[in-house]
XYZ file of C-alpha atoms in Angstrom:
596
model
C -19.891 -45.799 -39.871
C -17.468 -44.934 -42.991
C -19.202 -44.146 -46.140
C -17.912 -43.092 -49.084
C -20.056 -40.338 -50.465
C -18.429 -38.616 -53.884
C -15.317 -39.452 -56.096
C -13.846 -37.024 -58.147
C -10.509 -37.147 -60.529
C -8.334 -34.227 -60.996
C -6.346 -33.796 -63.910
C -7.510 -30.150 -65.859
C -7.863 -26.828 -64.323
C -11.862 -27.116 -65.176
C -11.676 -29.924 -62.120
C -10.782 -27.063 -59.708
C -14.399 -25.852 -60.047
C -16.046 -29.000 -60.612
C -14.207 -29.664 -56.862
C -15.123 -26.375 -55.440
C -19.024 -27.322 -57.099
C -19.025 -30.432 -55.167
C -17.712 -29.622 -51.753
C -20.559 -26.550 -51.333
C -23.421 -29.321 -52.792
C -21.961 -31.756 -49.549
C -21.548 -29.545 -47.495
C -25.383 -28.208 -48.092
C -26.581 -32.036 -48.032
C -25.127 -32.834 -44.526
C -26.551 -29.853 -42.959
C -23.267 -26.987 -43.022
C -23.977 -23.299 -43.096
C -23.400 -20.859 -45.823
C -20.044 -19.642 -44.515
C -18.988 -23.493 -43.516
C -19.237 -24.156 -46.919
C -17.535 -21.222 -48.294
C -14.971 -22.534 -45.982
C -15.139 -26.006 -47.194
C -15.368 -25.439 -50.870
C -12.533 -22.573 -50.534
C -10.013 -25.586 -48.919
C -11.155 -27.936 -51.137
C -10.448 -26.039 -54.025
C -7.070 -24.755 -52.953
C -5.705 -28.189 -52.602
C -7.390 -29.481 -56.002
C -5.411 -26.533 -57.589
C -2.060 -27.705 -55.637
C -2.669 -31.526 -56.760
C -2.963 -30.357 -60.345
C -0.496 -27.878 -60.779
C 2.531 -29.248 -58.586
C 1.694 -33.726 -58.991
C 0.077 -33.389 -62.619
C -2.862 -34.889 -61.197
C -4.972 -36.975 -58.371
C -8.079 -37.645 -56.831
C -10.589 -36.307 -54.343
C -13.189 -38.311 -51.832
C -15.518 -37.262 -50.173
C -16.567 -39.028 -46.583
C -18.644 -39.768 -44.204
C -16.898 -40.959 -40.719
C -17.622 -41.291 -37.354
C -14.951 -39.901 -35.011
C -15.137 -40.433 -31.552
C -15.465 -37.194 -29.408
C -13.410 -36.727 -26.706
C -14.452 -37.802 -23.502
C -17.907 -39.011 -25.148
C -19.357 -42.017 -25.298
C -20.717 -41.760 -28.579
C -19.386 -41.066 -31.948
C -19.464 -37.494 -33.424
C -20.042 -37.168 -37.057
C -17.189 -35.991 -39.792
C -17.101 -35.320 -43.227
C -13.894 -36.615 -44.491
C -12.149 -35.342 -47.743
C -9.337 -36.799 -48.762
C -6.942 -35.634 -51.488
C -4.378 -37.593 -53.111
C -1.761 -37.443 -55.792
C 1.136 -39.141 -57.425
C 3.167 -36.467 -58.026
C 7.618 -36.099 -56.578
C 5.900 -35.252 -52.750
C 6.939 -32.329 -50.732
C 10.656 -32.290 -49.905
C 10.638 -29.725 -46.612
C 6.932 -30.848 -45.380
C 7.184 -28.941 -41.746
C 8.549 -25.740 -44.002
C 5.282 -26.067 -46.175
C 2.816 -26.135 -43.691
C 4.242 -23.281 -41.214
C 2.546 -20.198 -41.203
C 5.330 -17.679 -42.382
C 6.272 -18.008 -45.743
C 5.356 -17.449 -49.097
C 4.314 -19.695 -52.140
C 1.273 -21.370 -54.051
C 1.522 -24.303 -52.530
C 2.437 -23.297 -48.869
C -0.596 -20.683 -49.031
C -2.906 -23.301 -50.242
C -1.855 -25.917 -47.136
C -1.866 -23.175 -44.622
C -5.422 -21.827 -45.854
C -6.759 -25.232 -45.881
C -5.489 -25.997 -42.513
C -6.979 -22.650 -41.083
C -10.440 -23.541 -42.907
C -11.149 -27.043 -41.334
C -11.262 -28.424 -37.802
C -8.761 -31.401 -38.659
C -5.681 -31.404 -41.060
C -3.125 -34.626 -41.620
C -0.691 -34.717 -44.605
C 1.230 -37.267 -45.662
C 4.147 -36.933 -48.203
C 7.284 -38.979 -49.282
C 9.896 -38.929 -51.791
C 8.602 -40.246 -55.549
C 5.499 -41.567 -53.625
C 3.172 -38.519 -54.198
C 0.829 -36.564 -51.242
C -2.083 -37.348 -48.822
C -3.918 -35.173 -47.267
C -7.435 -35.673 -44.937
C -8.940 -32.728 -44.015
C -12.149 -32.890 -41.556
C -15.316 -30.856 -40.708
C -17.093 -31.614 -37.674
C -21.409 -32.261 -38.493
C -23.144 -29.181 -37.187
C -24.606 -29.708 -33.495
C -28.026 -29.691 -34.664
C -27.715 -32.045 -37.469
C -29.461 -35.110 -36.795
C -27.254 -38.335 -36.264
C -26.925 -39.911 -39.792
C -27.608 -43.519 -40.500
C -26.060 -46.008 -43.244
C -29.497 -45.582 -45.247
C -29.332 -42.029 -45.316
C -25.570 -41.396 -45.878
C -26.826 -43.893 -49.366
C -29.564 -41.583 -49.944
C -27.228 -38.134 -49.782
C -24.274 -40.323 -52.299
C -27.365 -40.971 -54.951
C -28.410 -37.029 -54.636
C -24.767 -36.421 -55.429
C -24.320 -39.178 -58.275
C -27.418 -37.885 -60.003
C -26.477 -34.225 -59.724
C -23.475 -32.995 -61.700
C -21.526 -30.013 -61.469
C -23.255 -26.667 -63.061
C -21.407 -24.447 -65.787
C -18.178 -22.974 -64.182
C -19.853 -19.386 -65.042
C -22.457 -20.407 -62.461
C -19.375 -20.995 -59.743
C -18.152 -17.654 -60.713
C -21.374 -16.369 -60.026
C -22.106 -17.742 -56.602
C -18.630 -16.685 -55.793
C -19.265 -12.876 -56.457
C -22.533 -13.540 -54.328
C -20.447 -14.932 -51.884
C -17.606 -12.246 -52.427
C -20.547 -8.742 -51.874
C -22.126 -10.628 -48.864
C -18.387 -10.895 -47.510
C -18.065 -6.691 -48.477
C -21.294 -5.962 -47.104
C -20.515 -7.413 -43.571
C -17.225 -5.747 -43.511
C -19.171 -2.751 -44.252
C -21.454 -3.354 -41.505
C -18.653 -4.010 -39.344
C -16.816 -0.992 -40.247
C -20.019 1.243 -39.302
C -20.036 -0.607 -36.378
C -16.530 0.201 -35.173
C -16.615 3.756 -36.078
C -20.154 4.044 -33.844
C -18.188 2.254 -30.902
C -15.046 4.919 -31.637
C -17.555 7.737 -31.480
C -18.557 6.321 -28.467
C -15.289 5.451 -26.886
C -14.451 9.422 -28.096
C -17.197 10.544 -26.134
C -16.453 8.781 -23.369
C -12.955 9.584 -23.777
C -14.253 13.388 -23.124
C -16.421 12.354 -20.456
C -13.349 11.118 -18.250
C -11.335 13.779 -19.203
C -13.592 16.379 -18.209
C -14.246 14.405 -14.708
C -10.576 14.580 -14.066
C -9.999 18.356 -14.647
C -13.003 18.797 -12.575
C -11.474 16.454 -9.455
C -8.327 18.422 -9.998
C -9.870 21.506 -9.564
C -11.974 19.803 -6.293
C -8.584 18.728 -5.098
C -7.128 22.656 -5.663
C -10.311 23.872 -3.557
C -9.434 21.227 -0.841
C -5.720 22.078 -0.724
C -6.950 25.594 -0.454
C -9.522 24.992 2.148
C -7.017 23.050 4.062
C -4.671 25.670 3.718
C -6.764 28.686 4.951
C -8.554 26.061 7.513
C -4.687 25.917 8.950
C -4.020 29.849 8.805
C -7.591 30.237 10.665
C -6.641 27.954 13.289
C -3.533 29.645 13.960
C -4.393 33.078 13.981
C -7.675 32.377 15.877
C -5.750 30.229 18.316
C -2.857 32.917 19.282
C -6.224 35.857 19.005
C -7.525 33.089 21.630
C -4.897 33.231 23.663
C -4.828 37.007 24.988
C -8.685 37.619 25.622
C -8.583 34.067 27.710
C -5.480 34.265 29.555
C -7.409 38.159 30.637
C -10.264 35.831 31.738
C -7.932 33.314 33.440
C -6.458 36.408 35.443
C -9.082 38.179 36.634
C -11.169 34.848 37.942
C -8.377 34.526 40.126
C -8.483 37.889 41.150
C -12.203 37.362 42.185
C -11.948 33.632 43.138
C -8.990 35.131 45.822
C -11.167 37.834 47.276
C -8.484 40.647 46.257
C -11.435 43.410 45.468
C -13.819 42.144 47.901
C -15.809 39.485 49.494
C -18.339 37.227 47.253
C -21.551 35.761 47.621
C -21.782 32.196 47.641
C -23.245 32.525 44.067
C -21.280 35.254 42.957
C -18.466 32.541 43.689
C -19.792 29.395 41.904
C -20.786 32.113 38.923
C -16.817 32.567 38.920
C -15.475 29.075 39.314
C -18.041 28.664 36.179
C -16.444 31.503 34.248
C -12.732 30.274 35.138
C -13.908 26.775 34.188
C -14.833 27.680 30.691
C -11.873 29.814 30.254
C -9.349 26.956 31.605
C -11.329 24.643 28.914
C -11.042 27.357 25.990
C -7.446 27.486 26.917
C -6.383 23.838 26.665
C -8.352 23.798 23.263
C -5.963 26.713 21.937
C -2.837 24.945 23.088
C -3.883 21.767 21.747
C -4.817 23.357 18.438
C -1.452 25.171 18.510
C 0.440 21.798 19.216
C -1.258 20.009 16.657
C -0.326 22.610 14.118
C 3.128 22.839 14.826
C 3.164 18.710 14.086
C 1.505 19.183 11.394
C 3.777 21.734 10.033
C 7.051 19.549 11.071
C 7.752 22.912 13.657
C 7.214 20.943 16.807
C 10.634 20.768 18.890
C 11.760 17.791 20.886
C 13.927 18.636 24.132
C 15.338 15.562 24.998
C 16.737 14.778 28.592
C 17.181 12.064 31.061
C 14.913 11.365 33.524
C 13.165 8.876 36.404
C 9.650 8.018 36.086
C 9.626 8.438 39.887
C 10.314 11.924 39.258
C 7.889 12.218 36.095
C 4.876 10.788 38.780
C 5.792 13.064 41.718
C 5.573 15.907 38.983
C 1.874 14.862 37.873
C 0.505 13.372 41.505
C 1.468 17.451 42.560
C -0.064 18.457 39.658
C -3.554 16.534 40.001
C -3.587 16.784 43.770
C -5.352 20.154 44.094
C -7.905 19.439 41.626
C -11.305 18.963 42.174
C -11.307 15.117 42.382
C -14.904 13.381 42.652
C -14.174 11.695 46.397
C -15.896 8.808 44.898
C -12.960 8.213 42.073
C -8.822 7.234 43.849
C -5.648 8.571 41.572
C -2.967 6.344 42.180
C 0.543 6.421 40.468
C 2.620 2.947 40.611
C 5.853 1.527 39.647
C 6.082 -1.814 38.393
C 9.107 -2.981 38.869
C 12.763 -1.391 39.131
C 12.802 1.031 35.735
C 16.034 2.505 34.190
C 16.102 6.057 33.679
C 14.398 7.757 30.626
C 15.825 9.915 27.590
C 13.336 11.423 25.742
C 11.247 14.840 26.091
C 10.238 14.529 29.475
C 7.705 17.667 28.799
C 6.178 15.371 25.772
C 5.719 12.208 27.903
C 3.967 14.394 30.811
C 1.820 16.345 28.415
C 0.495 13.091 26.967
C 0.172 11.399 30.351
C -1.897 14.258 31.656
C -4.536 14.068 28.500
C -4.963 10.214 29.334
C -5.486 10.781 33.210
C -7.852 14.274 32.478
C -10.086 12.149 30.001
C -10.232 8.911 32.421
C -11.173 11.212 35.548
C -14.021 12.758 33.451
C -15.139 9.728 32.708
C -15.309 7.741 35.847
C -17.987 8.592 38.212
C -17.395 5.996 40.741
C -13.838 3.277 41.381
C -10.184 4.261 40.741
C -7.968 5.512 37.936
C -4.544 3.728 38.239
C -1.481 4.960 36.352
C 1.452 2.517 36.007
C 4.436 1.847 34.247
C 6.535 -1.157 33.171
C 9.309 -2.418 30.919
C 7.997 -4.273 27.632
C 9.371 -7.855 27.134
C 12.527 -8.554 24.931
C 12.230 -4.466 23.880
C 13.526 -1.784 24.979
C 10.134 0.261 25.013
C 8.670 1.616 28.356
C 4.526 1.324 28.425
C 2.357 4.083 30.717
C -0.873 2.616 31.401
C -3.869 4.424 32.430
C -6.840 1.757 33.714
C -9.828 3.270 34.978
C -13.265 2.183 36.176
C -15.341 4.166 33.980
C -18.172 4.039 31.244
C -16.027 2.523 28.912
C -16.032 2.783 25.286
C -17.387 0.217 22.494
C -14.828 -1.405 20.242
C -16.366 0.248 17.066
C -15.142 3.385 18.542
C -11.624 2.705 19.062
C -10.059 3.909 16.251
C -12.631 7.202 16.492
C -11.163 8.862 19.588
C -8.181 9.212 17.831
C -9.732 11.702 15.440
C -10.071 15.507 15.923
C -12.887 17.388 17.711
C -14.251 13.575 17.330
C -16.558 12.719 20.639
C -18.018 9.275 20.713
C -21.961 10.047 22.462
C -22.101 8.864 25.852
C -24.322 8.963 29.238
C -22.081 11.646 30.809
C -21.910 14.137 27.787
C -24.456 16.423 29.120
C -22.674 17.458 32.025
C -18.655 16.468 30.737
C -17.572 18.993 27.769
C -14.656 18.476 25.900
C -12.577 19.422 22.770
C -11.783 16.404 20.776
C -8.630 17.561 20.171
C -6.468 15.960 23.221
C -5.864 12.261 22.341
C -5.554 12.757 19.048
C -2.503 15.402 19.744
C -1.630 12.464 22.346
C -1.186 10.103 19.719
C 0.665 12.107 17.368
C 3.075 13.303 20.048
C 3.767 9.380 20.935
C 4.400 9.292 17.192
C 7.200 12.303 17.564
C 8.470 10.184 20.943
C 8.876 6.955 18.557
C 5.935 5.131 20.141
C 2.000 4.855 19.828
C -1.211 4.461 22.049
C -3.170 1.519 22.456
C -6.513 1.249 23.762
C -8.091 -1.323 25.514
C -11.931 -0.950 26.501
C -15.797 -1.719 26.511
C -19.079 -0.784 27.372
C -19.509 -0.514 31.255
C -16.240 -2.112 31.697
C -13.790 0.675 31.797
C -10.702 1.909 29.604
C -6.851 1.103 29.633
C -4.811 3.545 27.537
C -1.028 2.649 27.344
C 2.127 4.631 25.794
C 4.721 2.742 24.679
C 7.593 4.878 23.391
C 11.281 3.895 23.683
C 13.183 3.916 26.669
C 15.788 6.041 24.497
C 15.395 8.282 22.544
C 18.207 9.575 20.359
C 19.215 13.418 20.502
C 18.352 16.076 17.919
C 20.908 16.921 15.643
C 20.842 20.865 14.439
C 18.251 21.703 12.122
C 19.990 20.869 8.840
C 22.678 18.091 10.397
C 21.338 14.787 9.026
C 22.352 11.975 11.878
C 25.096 9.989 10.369
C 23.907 6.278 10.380
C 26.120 3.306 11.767
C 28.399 1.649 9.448
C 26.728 -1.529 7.745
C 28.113 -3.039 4.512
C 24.327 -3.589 3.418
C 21.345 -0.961 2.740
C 18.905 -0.793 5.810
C 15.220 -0.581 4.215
C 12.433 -0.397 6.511
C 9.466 -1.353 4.824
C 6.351 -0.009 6.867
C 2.928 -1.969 6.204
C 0.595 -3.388 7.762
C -0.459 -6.165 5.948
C 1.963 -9.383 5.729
C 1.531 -9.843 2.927
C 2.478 -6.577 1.288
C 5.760 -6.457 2.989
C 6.654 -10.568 2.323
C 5.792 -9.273 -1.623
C 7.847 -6.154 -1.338
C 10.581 -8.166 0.387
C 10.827 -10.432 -1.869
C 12.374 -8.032 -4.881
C 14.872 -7.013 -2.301
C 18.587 -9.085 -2.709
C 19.212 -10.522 1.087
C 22.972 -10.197 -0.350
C 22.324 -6.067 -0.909
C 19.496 -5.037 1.518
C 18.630 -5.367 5.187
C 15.396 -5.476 5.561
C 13.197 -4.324 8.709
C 9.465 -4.592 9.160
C 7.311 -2.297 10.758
C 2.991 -3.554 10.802
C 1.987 -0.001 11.638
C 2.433 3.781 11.324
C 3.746 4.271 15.022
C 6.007 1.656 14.664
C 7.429 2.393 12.292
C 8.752 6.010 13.441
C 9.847 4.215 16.621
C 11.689 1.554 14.303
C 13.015 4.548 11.810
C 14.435 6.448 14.587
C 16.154 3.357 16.565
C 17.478 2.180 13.490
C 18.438 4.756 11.243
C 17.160 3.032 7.594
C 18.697 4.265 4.565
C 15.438 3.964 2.854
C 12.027 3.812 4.327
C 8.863 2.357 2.149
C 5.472 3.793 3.288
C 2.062 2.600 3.037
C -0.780 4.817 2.859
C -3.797 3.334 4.495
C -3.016 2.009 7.863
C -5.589 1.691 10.513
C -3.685 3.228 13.212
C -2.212 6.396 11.604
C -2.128 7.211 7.311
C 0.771 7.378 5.841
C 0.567 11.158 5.129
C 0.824 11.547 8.971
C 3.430 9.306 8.926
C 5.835 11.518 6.542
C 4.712 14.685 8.217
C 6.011 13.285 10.937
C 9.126 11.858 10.035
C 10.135 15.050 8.355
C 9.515 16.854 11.355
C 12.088 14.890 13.637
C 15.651 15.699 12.881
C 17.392 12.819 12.691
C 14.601 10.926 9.972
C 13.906 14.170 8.133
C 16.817 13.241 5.708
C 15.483 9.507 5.123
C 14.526 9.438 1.259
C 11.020 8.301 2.234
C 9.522 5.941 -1.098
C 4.915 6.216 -0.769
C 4.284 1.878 -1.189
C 0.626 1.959 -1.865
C -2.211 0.931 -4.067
C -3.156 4.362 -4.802
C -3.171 5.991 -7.723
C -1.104 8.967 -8.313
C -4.606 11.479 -8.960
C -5.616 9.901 -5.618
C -3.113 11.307 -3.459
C -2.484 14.810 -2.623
C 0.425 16.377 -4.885
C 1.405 18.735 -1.925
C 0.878 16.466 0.767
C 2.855 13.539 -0.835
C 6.183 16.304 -2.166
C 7.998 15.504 0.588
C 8.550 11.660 -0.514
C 11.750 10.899 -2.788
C 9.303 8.789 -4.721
C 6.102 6.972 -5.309
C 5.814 2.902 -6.046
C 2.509 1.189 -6.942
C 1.716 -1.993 -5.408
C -0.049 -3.025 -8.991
C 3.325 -2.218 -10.964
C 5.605 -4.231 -8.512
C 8.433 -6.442 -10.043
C 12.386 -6.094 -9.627
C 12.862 -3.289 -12.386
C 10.098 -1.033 -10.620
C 11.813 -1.536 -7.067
C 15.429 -1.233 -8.486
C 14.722 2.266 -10.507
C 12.565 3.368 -7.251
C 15.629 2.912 -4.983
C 18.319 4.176 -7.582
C 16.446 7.437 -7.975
C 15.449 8.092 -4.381
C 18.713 6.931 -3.095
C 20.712 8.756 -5.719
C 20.947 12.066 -4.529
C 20.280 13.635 -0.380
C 17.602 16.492 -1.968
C 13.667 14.618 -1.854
C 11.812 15.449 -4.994
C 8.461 15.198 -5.566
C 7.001 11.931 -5.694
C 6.392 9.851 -9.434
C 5.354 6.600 -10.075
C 7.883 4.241 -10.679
């Protein structure tokens, strides 16, 4: 359907508002809001004043035209206004309807175009300007028929245009509703500043107050670790007097016992020998914690190393129902790393499995690991096992995971977790293998070598490469294949470590000249991981770069200082990673940690 609705000539400035008059009376008849027929009459009336004062003249129609819809089947409604003139045309017609610019007539085609939902012009040389502008029929307006569209063209033929002063009028209507919505609007946004203020405040306040929680932590931690350390070496004298004279008793120097005054002894030296291993393992854990923990590193046979602890568990009470056996598998080189280390750890695995097994065997073996060069102690047992949930939880201090034998087997929950952060120190890690009524395997792995400890101070000089070694530690893929990716092949060579443990074995076997660091691992945080590597010698002078999602507020300033620097996973792109490595590899001294 195409139906002409209104003609109008233009030819004297009075036309303008006889045009503007009859767009807003359309625009009313065919169903258009108020402010779509501001907008009409406001295009309409800019490109009446462009005919007239730049062609001398022209005409204006108004339509009504069915435009098909896209992707409809049906046709969607438009009111069509088309403006022509006879005037020289528009010589630069892309120029005139751009958006920058100034000018009469370029304001008047850019307003127009920004008013209606369709805009074509048409201009040549000597053969004047057409231009169709289009307004979509509102939604709701019912579809219009060819008797209709007749009866809206004879509402518009017997209805003239008012007296301009009544135009001017409506317009200043028009004009103070305009002002009083800005006004509205105005209150509105300084009610939502007030309240983005307060707010504002709100997180402001919430962030001095987690600083100040995170000052009380650092404090507690602090004065947890002084209390531990003075306690422990108090400890140490009072039960060592304990140790002493039980043995004095338990060997009859003073005197014959009773056969209760005996067991009443064994109980007493018992508690005293448990007391004592919690004070050394608190001590140990400390001195890792602190970076103070010494390696002695020296070659040796694991023959040797399971003579030392067969001797060592054969005059122990052993239940007669449970077999210790130590086994070789296979020829094995000889070992250099801290032989003292690898024995302490061994003896915490065997200890726990012997409490735990009632009834079977506890087997100790050792073996190469394919295509590495890592050694793995495993320690299988027959016992209660533990549930896979728990796995990760043994590995966490004075942790004990409830079980049937807890009423009569005490412990610390201090030993495995100083065993796995020990097999950190050796390069290696612990692995667990167990559930419920099934039994446990715990295996070492640490590195069949492991290198010597330069003098505190002596950074280990690394091999001679013509690329950067990075060792990005992670352990999600993904993370590292992202990370990886902002890393030149041509500059960097780049070595992956999926976990906390290996990571320290793959930093001290390869000697990186930049190590990234993620945070939370499920083997071992990241914090652990730096404490660590700043304890060993030959690592502690690695700049060290925290890779993490984190934010800054989120991490401990303390804990994180002794990182070169701090990149967030969020922020990554080549310009982040470049300035990252330029600062941290830019001078030997670590500084505290920044976001890049």
């Amino acid at each position: 359907m195409n139906r002409s609705l209104l003609r109008l000539d233009l030819a004297q400035d009075r036309d303008i508002v006889a045009a503007r008059q009859r767009a807003r009376q359309v625009s009313a008849l065919l169903g258009f809001d108020s402010q779509d027929q501001v907008r009409i009459a406001t295009a309409v009336s800019e490109l009446a004043r462009n005919a007239i004062r730049h062609a001398g003249g022209g005409t204006i129609e108004f339509m009504l035209t069915a435009a098909p819809s896209r992707g409809a089947p049906q046709a969607n409604p438009i009111l069509q206004i088309i403006i022509s003139d006879h005037g020289p045309g528009i010589s630069n017609l892309d120029d005139a309807i751009a958006d920058s610019g100034i000018g009469e007539l370029k304001l008047g085609l850019v307003a127009a175009r920004r008013l209606m939902d369709t805009f074509d012009v048409y201009s040549g040389k000597g053969r004047g300007t057409t231009i169709t502008l289009g307004k979509f029929l509102p939604r709701r307006t019912d579809s219009f028929s060819a008797a209709r569209a007749a009866t809206i063209a004879d509402q518009l033929s017997a209805h003239g245009t008012d007296d301009p002063t009544a135009e001017i009028q409506q317009q200043n209507r028009e004009l103070l509703r305009s002002l009083e919505e800005l006004r509205l609007r105005k209150e509105e946004l300084a009610r939502l500043n007030a309240e983005l203020e307060d707010t504002n405040r709100g997180v402001m306040a919430l962030y001095a107050e987690l600083e100040e929680r995170a000052a009380h932590l650092r404090l507690a931690d602090e004065t947890k670790t002084r209390f531990l350390s003075a306690v422990s070496h108090e400890f140490r004298t009072p039960v060592n007097s304990i140790l002493a004279l039980s043995k004095i008793l338990l060997h009859r120097l003073d005197g014959e016992l009773s056969t209760e005054q005996e067991k009443q002894v064994t109980y007493i030296r018992q508690a005293a020998e448990q007391l004592s291993t919690m004070v050394d393992d608190l001590l140990d854990l400390r001195k890792v914690e602190s970076g103070k923990l010494q390696l002695r590193v020296e070659t040796f046979n694991v023959t040797d190393l399971f003579g030392g602890l067969r001797g060592m568990f054969k005059p122990l009470s052993i239940k007669d129902a449970v077999s210790l056996s130590f086994e070789e598998i296979g020829a094995l080189p000889e070992l250099h790393t801290d032989q003292g280390k690898v024995s302490q750890i061994l003896r915490n695995l065997i200890s726990n499995a012997l409490k735990f097994t009632e009834a079977g065997s506890v087997r100790v073996t050792a073996r190469l690991a394919a295509d590495t060069d890592m050694i793995v102690f495993s320690v299988a047992d027959t016992g209660i096992g533990i549930a896979p949930e728990n796995h990760r939880r043994i590995f966490d201090e004075f942790t004990q995971v409830e079980n049937p034998l807890q009423t009569s087997v005490k412990g610390t929950g201090l030993g495995l977790p100083l065993s796995q952060r020990l097999a950190g120190l050796l390069g290696g890690s612990i692995d667990i293998a167990s559930e419920l009524g099934k039994g446990s395997v715990l295996s070492l792995a640490i590195p069949m070598r492991l290198e010597s400890s330069a003098p505190p101070g002596v950074p280990v000089a690394p091999t001679a490469r013509t690329a950067q070694r990075v060792l990005i530690v992670d352990d999600s893929e993904v993370e590292r294949y992202a990370l990886r990716q902002f890393l030149p092949s041509s500059t960097f060579e780049v070595i992956e470590a999926n976990g906390g443990y290996d990571g320290l074995r793959l930093a001290r076997q390869s000697h990186p000249d930049l190590i990234f660091l993620d945070l939370a691992m499920p083997d071992v945080h990241g914090l652990e991981v730096l404490k660590m590597l700043k304890a060993i010698d030959e690592t502690r002078h690695i700049p060290v770069v925290l890779f993490t999602s984190q934010r800054p507020d989120d991490i401990g300033e303390e804990q994180a200082a002794a990182a070169s620097e701090l990149l967030l996973k969020s922020e990554l792109s080549r310009e982040s990673v470049a300035a990252v490595i330029r600062r941290a590899s830019g001078s030997g001294e670590t500084h505290h940690a920044r976001p890049a």
